PDB file of C-alpha atoms in Angstrom:
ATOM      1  CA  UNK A   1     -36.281  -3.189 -28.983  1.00 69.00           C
ATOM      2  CA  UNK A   2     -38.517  -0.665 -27.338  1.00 92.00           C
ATOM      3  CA  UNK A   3     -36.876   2.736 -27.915  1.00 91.00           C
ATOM      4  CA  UNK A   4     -37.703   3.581 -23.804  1.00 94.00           C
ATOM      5  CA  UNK A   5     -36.149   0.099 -22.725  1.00 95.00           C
ATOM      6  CA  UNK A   6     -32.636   1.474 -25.067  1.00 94.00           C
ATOM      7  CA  UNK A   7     -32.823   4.376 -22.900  1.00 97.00           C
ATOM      8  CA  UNK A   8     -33.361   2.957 -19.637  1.00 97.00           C
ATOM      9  CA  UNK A   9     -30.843   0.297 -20.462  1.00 97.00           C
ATOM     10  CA  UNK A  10     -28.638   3.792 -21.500  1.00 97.00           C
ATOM     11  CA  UNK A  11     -29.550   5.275 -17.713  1.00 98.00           C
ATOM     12  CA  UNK A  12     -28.783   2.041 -16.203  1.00 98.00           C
ATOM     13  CA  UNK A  13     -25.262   1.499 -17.749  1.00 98.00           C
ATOM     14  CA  UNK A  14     -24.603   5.261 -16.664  1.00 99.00           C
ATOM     15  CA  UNK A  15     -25.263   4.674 -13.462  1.00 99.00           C
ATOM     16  CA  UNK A  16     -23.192   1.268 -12.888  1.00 99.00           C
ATOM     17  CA  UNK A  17     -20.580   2.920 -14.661  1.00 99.00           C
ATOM     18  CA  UNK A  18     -20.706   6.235 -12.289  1.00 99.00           C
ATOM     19  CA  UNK A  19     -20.985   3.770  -8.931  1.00 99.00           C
ATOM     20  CA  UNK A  20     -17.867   1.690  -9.965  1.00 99.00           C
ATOM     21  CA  UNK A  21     -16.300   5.153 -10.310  1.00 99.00           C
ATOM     22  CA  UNK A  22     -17.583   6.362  -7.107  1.00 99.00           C
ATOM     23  CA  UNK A  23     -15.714   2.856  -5.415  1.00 99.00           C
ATOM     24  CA  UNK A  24     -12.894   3.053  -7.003  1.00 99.00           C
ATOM     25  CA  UNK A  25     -12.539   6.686  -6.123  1.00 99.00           C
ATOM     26  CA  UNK A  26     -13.728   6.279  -2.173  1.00 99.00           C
ATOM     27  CA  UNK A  27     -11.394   2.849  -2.160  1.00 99.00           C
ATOM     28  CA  UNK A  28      -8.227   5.753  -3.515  1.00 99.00           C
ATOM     29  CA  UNK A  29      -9.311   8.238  -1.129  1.00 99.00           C
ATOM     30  CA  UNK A  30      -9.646   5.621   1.927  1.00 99.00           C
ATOM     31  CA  UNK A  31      -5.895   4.467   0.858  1.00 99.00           C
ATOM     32  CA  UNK A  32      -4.851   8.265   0.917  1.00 99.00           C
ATOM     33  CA  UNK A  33      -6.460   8.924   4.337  1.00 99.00           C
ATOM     34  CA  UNK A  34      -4.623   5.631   5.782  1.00 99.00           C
ATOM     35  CA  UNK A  35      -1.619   7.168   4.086  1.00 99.00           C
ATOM     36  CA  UNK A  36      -1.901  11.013   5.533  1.00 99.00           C
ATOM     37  CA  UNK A  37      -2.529   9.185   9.346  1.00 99.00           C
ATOM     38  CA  UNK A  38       0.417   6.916   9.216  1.00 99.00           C
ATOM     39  CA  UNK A  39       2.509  10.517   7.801  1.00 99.00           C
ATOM     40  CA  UNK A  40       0.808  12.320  10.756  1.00 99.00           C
ATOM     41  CA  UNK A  41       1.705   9.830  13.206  1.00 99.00           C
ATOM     42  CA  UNK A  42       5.443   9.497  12.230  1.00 99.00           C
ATOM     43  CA  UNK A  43       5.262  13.688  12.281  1.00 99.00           C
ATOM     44  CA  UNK A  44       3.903  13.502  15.673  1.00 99.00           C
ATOM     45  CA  UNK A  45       6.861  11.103  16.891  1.00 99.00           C
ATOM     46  CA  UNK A  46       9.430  12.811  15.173  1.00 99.00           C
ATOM     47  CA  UNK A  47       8.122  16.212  16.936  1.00 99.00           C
ATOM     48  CA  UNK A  48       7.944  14.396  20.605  1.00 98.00           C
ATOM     49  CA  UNK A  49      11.420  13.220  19.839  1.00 98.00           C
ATOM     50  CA  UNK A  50      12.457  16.571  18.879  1.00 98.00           C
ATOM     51  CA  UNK A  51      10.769  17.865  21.654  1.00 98.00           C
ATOM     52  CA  UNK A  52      12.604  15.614  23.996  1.00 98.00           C
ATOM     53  CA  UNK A  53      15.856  16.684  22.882  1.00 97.00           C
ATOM     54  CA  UNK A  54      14.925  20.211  22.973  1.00 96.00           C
ATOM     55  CA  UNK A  55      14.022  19.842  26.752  1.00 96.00           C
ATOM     56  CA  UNK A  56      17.002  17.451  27.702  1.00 95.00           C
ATOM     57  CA  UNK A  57      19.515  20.034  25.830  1.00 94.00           C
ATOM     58  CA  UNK A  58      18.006  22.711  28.042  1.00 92.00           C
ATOM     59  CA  UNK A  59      18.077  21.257  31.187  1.00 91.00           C
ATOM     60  CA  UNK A  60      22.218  21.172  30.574  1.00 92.00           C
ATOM     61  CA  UNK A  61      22.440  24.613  29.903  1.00 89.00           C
ATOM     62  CA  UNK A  62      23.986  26.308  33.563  1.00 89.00           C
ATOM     63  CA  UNK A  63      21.546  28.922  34.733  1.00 83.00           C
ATOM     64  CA  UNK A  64      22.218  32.203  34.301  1.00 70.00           C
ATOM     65  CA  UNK A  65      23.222  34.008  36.735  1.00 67.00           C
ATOM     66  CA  UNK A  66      23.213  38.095  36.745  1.00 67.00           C
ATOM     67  CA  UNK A  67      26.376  39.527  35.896  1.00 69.00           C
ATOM     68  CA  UNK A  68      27.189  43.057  38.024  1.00 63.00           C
TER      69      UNK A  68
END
């Protein structure tokens, strides 16, 4: 074979190699990003809930009232 067709078929094989890379990597970091939302969201729940309580325990408290 043509010594330039061996190293464009060299270039090419790079390059399908480096794009299933690329996919593979974008299709991890998609399935990370899904992953750090559904953590956020169960972070933001957890802190509304906490929240909640935080408010509700307050509201028993008796108000202060100054000592003389």
């Amino acid at each position: 074979m043509d010594p330039e067709l061996d190293r464009l078929e060299g270039h090419i094989q790079q390059l399908i190699a480096g794009s299933q890379r690329l996919a593979d990597e974008n299709r991890q970091l998609r399935q990370a990003l899904e992953e750090a939302r559904l953590a956020q969201q169960t972070l933001r729940q957890r802190m509304d809930e906490a929240r909640a309580q935080v408010r509700s325990a307050l509201g028993r408290l008796p108000d202060a009232a100054p000592q003389e």
